[in-house]
Short mmCIF file of C-alpha atoms in Angstrom, two decimals:
data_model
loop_
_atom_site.label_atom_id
_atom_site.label_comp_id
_atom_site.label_asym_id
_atom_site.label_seq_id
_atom_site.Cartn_x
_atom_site.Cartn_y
_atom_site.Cartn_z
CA UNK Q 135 -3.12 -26.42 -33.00
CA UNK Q 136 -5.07 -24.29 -30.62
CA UNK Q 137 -2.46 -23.57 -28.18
CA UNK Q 138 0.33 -22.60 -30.94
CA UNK Q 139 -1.86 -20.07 -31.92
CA UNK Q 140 -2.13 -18.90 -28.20
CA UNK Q 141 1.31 -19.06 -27.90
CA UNK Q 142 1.95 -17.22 -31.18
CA UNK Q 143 -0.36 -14.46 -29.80
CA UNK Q 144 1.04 -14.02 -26.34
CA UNK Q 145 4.35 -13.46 -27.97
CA UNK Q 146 3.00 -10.52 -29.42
CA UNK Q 147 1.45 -9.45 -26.04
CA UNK Q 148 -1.71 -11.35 -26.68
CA UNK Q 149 -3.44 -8.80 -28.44
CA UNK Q 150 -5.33 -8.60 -31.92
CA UNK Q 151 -6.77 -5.46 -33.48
CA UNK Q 152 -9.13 -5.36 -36.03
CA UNK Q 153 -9.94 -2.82 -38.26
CA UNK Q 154 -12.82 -1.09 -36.11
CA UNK Q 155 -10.06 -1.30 -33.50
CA UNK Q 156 -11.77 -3.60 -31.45
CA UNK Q 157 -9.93 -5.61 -29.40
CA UNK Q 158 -9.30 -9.76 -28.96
CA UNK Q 159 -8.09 -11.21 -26.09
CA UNK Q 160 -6.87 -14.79 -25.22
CA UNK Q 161 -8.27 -16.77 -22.84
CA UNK Q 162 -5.42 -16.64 -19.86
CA UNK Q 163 -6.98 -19.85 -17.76
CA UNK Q 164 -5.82 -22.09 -21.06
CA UNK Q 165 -1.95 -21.32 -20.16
CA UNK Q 166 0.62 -23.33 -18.21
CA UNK Q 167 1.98 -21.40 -15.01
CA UNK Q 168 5.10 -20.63 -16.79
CA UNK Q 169 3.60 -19.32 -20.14
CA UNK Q 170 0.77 -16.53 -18.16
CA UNK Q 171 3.95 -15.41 -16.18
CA UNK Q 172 5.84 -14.53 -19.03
CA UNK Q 173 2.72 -12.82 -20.12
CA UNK Q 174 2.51 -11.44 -16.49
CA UNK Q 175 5.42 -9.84 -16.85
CA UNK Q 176 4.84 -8.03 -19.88
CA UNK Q 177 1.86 -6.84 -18.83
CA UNK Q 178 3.76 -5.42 -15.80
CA UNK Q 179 6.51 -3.82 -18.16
CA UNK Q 180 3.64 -2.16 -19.71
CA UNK Q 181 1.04 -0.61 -17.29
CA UNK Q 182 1.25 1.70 -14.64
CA UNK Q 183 1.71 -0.23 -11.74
CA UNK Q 184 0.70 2.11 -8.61
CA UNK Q 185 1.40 0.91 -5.02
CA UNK Q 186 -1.43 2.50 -2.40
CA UNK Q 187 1.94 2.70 0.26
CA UNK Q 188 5.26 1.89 1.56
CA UNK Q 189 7.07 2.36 4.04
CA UNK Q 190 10.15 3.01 2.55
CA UNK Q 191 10.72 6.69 4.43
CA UNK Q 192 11.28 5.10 7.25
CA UNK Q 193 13.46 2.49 6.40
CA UNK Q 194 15.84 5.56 5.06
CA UNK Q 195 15.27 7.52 8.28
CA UNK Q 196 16.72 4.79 10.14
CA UNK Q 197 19.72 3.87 7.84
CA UNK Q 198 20.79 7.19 8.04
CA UNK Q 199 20.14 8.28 11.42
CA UNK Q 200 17.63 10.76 10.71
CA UNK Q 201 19.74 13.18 8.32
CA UNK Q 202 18.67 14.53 5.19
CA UNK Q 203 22.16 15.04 4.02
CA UNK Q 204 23.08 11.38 4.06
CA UNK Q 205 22.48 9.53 0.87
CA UNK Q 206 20.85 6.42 0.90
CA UNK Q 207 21.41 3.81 -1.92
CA UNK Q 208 18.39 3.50 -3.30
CA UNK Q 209 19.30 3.31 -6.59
CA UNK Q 210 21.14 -0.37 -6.35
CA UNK Q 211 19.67 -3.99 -5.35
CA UNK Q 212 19.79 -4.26 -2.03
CA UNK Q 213 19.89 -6.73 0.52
CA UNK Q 214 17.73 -5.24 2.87
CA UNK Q 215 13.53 -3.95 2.73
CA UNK Q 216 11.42 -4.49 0.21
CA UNK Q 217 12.01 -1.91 -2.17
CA UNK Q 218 14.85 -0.29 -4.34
CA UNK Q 219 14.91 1.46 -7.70
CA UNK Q 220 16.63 -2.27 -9.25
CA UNK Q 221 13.44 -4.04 -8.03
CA UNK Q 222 10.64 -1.78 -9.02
CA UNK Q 223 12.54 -1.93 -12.25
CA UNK Q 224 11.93 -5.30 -12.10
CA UNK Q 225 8.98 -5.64 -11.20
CA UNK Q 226 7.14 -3.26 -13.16
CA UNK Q 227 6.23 -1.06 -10.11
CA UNK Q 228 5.81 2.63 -11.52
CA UNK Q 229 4.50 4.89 -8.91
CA UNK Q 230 5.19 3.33 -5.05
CA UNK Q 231 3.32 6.07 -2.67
CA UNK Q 232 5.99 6.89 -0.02
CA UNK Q 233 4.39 6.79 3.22
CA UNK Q 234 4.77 9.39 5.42
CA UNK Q 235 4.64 7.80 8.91
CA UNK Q 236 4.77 9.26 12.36
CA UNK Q 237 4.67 6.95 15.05
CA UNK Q 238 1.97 7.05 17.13
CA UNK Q 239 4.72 7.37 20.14
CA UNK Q 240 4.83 11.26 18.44
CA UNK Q 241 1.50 11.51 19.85
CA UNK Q 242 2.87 11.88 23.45
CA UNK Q 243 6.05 13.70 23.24
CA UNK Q 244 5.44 15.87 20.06
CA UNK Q 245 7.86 16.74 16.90
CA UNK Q 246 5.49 15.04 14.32
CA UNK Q 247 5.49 17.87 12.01
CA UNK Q 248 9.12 17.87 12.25
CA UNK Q 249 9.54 14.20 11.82
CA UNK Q 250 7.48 14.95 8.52
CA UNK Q 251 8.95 17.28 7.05
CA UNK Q 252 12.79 15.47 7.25
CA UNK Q 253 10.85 12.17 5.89
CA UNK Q 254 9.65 14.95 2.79
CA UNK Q 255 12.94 16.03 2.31
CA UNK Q 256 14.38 12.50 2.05
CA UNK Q 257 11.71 11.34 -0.54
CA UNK Q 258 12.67 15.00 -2.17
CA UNK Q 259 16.34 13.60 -2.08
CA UNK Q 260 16.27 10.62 -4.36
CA UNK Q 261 14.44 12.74 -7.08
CA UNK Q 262 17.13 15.19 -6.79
CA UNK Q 263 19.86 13.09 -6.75
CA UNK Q 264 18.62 10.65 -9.72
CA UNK Q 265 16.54 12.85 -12.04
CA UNK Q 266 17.63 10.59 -15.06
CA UNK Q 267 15.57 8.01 -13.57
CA UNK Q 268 13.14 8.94 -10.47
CA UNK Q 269 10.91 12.69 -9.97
CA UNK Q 270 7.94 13.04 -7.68
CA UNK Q 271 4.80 13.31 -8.68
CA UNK Q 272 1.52 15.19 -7.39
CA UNK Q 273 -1.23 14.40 -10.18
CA UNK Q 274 -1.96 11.22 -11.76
CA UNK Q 275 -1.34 12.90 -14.78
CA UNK Q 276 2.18 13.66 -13.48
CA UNK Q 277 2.43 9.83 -12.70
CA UNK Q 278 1.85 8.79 -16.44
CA UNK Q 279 3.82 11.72 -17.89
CA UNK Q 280 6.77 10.21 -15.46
CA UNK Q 281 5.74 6.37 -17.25
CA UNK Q 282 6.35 7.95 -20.63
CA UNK Q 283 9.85 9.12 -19.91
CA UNK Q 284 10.79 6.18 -18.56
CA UNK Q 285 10.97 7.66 -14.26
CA UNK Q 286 9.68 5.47 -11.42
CA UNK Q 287 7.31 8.31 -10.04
CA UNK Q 288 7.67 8.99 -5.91
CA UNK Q 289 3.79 10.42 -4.72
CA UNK Q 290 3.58 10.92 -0.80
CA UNK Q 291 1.18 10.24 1.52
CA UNK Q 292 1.04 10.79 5.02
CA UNK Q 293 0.49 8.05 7.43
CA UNK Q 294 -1.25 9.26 10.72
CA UNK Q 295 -2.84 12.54 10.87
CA UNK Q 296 -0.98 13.30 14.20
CA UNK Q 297 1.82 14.88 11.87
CA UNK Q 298 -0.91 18.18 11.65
CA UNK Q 299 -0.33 18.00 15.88
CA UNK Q 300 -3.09 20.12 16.56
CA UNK Q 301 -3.61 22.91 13.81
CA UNK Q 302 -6.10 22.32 10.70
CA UNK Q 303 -3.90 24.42 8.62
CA UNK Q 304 -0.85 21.88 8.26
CA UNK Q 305 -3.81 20.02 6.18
CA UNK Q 306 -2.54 22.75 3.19
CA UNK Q 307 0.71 23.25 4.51
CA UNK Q 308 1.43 19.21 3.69
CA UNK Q 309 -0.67 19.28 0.57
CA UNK Q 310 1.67 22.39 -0.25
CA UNK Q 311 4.16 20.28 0.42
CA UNK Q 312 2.82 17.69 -1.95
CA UNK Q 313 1.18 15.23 -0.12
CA UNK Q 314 -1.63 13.61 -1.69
CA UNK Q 315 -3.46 11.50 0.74
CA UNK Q 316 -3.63 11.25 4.85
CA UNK Q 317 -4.77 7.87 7.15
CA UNK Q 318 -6.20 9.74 9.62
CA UNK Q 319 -4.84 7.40 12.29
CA UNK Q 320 -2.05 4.97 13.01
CA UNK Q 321 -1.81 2.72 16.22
CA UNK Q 322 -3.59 4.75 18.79
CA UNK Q 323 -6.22 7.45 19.13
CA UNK Q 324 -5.68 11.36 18.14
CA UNK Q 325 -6.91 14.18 17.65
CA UNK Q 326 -8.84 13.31 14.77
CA UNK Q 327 -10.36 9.79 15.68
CA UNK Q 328 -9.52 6.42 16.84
CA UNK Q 329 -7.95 3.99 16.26
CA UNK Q 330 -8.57 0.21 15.22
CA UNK Q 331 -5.76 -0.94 17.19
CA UNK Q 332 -6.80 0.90 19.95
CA UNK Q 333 -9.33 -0.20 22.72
CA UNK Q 334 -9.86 3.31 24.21
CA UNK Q 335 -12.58 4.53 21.43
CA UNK Q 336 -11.53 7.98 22.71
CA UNK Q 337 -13.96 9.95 20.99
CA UNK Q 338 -16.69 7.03 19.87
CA UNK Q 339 -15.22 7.56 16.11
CA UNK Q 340 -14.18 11.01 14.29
CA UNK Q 341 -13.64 13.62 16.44
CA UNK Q 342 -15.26 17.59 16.09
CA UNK Q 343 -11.82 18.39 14.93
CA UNK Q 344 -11.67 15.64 12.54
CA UNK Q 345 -15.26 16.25 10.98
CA UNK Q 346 -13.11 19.53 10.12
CA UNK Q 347 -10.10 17.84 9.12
CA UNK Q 348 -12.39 15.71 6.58
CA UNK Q 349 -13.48 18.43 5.02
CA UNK Q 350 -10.30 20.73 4.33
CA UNK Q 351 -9.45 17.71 2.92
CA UNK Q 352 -11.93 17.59 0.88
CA UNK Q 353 -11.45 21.09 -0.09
CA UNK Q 354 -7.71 20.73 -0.74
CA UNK Q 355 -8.34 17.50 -2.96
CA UNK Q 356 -6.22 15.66 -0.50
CA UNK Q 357 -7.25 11.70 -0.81
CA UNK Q 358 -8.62 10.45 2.81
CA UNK Q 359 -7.03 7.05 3.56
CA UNK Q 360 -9.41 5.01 5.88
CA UNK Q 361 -6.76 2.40 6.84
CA UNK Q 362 -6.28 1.81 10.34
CA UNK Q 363 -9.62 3.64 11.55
CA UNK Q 364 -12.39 1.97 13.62
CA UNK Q 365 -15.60 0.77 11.95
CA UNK Q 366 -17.47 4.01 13.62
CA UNK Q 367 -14.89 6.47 12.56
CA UNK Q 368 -14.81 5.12 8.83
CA UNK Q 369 -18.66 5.56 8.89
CA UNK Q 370 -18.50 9.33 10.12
CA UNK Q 371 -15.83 9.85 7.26
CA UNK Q 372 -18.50 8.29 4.93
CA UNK Q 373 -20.86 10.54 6.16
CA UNK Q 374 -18.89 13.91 5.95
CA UNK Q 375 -16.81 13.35 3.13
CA UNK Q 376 -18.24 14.90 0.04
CA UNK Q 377 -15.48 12.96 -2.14
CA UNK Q 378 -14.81 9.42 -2.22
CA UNK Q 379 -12.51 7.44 0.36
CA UNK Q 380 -9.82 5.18 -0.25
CA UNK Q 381 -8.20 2.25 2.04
CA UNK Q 382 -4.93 2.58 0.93
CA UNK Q 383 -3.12 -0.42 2.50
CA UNK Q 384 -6.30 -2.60 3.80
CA UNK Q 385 -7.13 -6.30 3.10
CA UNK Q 386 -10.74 -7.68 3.14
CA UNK Q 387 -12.07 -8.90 7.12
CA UNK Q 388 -13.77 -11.63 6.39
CA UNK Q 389 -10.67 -13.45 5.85
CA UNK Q 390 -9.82 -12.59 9.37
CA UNK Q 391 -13.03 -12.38 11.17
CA UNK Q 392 -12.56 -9.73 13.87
CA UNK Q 393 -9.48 -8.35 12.95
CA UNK Q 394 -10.64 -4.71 12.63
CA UNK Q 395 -7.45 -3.02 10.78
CA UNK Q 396 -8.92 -5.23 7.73
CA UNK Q 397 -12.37 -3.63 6.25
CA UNK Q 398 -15.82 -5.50 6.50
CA UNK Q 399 -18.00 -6.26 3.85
CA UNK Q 400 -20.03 -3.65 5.11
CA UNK Q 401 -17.34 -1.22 4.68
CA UNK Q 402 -16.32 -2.40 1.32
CA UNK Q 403 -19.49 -1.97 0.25
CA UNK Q 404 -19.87 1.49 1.73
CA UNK Q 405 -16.60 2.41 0.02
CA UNK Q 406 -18.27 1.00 -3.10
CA UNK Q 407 -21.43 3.69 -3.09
CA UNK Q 408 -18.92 6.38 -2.93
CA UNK Q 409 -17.17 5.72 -5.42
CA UNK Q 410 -13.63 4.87 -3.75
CA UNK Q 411 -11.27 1.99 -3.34
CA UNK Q 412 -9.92 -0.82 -1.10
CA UNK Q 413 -6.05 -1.13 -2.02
CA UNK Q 414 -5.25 -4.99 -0.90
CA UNK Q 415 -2.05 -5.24 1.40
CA UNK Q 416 -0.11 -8.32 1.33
CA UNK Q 417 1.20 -8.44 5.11
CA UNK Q 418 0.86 -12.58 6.17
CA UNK Q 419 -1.74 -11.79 9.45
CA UNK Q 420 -3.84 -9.46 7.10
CA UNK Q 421 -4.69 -12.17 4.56
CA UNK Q 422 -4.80 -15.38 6.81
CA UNK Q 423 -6.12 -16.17 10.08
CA UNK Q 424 -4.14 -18.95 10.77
CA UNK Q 425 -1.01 -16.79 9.80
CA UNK Q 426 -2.66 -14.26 11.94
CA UNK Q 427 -3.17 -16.28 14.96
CA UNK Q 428 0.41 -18.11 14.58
CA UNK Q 429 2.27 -14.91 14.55
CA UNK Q 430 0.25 -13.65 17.34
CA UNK Q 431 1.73 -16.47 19.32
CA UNK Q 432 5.03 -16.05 18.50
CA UNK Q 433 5.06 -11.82 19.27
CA UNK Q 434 3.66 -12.91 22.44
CA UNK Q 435 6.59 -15.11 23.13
CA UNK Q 436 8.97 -12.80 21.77
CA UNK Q 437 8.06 -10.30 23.72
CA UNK Q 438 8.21 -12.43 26.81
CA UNK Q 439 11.68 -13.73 26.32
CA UNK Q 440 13.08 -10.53 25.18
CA UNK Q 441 11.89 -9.20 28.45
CA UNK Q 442 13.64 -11.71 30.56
CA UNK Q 443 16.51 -11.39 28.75
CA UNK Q 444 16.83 -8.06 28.92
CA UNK Q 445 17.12 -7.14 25.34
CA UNK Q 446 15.59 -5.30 22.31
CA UNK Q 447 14.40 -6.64 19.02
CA UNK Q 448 17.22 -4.88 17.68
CA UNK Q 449 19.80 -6.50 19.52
CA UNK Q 450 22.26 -9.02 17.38
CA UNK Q 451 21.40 -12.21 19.94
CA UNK Q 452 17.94 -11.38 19.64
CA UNK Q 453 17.82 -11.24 16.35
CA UNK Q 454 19.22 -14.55 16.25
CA UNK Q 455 17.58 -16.09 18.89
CA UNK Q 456 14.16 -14.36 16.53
CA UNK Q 457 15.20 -15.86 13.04
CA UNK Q 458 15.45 -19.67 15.13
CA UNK Q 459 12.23 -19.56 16.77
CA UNK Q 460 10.23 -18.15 14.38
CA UNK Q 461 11.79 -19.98 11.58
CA UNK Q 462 9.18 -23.62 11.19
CA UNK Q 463 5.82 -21.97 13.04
CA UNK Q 464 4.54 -19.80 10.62
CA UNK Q 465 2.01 -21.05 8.39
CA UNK Q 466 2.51 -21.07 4.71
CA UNK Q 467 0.75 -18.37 2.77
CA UNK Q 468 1.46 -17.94 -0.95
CA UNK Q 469 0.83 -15.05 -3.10
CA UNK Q 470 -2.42 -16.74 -4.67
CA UNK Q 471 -3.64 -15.35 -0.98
CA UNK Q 472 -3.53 -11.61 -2.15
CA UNK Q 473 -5.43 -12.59 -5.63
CA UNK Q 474 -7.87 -14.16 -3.51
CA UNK Q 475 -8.63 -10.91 -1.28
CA UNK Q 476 -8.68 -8.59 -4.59
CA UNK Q 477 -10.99 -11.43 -6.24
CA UNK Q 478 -13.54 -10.87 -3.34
CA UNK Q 479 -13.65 -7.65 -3.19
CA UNK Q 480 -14.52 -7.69 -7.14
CA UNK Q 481 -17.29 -10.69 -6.80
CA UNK Q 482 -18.38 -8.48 -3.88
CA UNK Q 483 -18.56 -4.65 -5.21
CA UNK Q 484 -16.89 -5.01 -9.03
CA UNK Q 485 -13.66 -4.75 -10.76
CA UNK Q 486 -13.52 -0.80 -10.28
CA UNK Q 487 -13.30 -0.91 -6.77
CA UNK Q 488 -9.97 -2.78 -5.80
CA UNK Q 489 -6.32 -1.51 -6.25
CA UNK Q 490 -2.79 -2.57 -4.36
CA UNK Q 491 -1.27 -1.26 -1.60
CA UNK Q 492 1.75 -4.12 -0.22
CA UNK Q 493 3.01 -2.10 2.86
CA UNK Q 494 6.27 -2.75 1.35
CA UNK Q 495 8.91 -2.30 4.25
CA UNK Q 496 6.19 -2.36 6.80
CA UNK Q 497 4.93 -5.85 7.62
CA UNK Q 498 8.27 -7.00 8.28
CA UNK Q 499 9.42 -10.92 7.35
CA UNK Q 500 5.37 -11.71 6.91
CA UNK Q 501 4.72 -11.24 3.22
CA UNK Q 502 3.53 -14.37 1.32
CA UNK Q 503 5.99 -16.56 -0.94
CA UNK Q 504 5.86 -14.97 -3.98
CA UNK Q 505 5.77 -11.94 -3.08
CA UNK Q 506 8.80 -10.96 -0.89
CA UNK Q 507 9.46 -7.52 -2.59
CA UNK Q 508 8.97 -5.19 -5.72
CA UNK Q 509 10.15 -7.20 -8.06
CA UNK Q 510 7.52 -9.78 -7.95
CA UNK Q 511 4.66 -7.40 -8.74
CA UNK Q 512 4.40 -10.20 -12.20
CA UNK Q 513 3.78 -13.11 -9.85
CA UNK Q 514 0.53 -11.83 -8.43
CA UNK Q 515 -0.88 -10.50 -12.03
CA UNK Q 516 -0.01 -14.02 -13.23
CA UNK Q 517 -2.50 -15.43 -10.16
CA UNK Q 518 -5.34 -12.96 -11.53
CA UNK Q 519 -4.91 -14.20 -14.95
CA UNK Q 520 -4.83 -17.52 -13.30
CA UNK Q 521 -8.69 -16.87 -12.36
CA UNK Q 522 -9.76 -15.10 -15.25
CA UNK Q 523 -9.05 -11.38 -15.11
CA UNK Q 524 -8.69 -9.78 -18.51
CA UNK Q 525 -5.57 -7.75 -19.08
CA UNK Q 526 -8.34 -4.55 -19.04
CA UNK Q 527 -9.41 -6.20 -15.66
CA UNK Q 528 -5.29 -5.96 -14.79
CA UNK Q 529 -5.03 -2.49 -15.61
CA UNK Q 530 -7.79 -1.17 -13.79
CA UNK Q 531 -6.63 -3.08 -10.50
CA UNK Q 532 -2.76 -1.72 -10.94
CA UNK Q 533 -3.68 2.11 -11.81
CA UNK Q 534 -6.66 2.58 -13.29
CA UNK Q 535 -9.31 2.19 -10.64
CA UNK Q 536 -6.66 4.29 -8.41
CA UNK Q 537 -6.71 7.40 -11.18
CA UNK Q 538 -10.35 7.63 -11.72
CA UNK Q 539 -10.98 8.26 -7.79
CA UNK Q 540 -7.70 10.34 -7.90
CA UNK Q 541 -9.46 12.09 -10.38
CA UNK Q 542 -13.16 12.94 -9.07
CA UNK Q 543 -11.40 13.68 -5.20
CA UNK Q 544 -9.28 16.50 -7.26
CA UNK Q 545 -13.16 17.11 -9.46
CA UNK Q 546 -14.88 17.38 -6.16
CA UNK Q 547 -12.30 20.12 -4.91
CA UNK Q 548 -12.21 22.16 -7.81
#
């Protein structure tokens, strides 16, 4: 008797208002796999679903050779990446960030600023070309006016703060452009800090120049993304940063003890006292060691063998040879993983501190089963409800922890 009336009220989106409006909510744990996915994806049909960052940009950059006048596809399914306008549909996903990356190769023989502006411009291009069904967005507010009409909303961020080269004013020249948040580094050291992935600890964390950067930021209301930053850099930023700080593609270290790209607890908590956010990525090595250490192994490998051989990742027969020997040595990771990395951060800090941020079509073949693309956005609520999460608990983890900081970043600039 009990579970027809659960049943009876999930088909009516499992919610019950009373008079004073209060409302009732069913107990999610109680519910076979297949019954809280149904209900999984209804809640993702229903919320704002906002993704911290993908790399997506790129992905069109390279299809089309670098030209803004080519028009990539985006608008049909795909074989290819992680993300298209079919599987966001899909899966719910509302307002994907659109990374703005610049390789840290940039670094050395310049053109960042130009390599940003032509990834702007193609972003720019799939609003213009579909304005029936996609239109940028600068505000959260723009982001749930988009939701209401029905548009998958396109905010930009840029990924490595090389793309300002060496002049503090393409801070509001980007933001003009309407960028919305900045990781101050990608794979190597710049002129603003260092790197985690980088040995060199060129300046021993944020640089003068960045201290600067931090605060135009600031000023702008430009969100700082602390992703890919060494432990003493994200510190300074905590100490110069009048607004709160956001990892926008980050997973939680202590799944993957010394793996600095990931934050500590210590960060986490940090992050916490100010008010920001860690946005979970779902990249294999950034939620499991053994993943980690396995893939490790096999790049290592790789690398060796292409070497001999002579050839490129991209090359066909190394692609082949790729798919075969990395096909059986990977461990299994399932998207239960990513639930587990949001749950800790919760148990650790609270629900209003954790958001998403997959790294869609930038972690390659290592996302978990379950999890392969932007469709399956329902799978991973369905794991939450799994372990208890309300569907207010849901909400706040797909968009609403990621507007309030929006929000007082934007308060603290004004």
């Amino acid at each position: 008797m009990k579970k027809n009336i659960i049943l009876g009220l999930a088909a009516a989106c499992l919610w019950a208002c009373s008079p004073s409006n209060e409302k009732t909510e069913v107990d999610y744990t109680e519910l076979s796999d297949s019954e809280r996915l149904e209900i999984a994806k209804e809640i993702a049909q229903s919320t704002i679903i906002v993704d911290g960052h993908m790399d997506l940009p790129l992905r069109i950059y390279s299809k089309t050779d670098g030209d803004v006048n080519s028009l990539y596809d985006f608008i049909s399914k795909q074989d290819e990446g992680n993300i298209d306008y079919v599987r966001a549909r899909e899966g719910g996903m509302d307002a994907p960030f659109m990374a703005i990356y610049i390789p840290a190769s940039y670094q050395e023989t310049g053109g960042s600023k130009g390599l940003a502006d032509t990834l702007i411009m193609m972003v720019e291009k799939l609003a213009s070309t579909w304005p029936d069904k996609i239109a940028m967005a600068y505000s959260p507010d723009d982001i749930r006016s988009n939701f209401e009409k029905g548009l998958l909303s396109l905010p930009m961020g840029i990924e490595n703060a090389a793309a300002i080269e060496d002049d503090i004013s393409n801070v509001e020249y980007f933001f003009n452009k309407g960028i919305r948040y900045m990781t101050l580094t990608h794979g190597k050291d710049n002129l603003v800090g260092d790197s985690s992935y980088d040995d060199s600890e060129t300046h021993g964390g944020l640089s003068e120049f960045g201290k600067e950067v931090v605060k135009e930021m600031n000023r702008l209301g430009m969100i700082i993304d602390v992703s890919h930053i060494t432990d003493k850099t994200f510190f300074d930023v905590a100490e110069v940063s009048k607004a709160p700080i956001v990892a926008t593609h980050s997973s939680v270290r202590t799944f993957t003890p010394g793996f600095e790209r990931n934050v500590s607890d210590e960060i986490i908590k940090k992050i916490a006292e100010k008010d920001g956010l860690v946005m979970i990525t779902f990249g294999g090595s950034f939620l499991d060691q053994a993943y980690s250490d396995a893939n490790a192994e096999i790049r290592a490998h790789l690398t060796e063998w292409l070497k001999e051989n002579n050839l490129t990742y991209r090359d066909p027969e190394a692609q082949a040879y790729i798919q075969e020997y990395s096909a059986d040595k990977k461990p299994y990771v399932h998207v239960s993983k990513v639930a587990e990395h949001i749950d800790y951060v919760v148990k650790l800090v609270g629900i209003d501190h954790v958001g998403l941020g997959s790294d869609f079509d930038g972690v390659g073949d290592t996302l978990p089963e379950g999890l392969k693309d932007a469709s399956m956005y329902p799978n991973l609520i369905a794991e939450l409800l799994k372990l208890g999460y309300s569907r207010e608990d849901i909400e706040k983890i797909c968009s609403g922890n990621f507007f309030r900081v929006w929000e007082k970043i934007m308060a603290v600039a004004d």
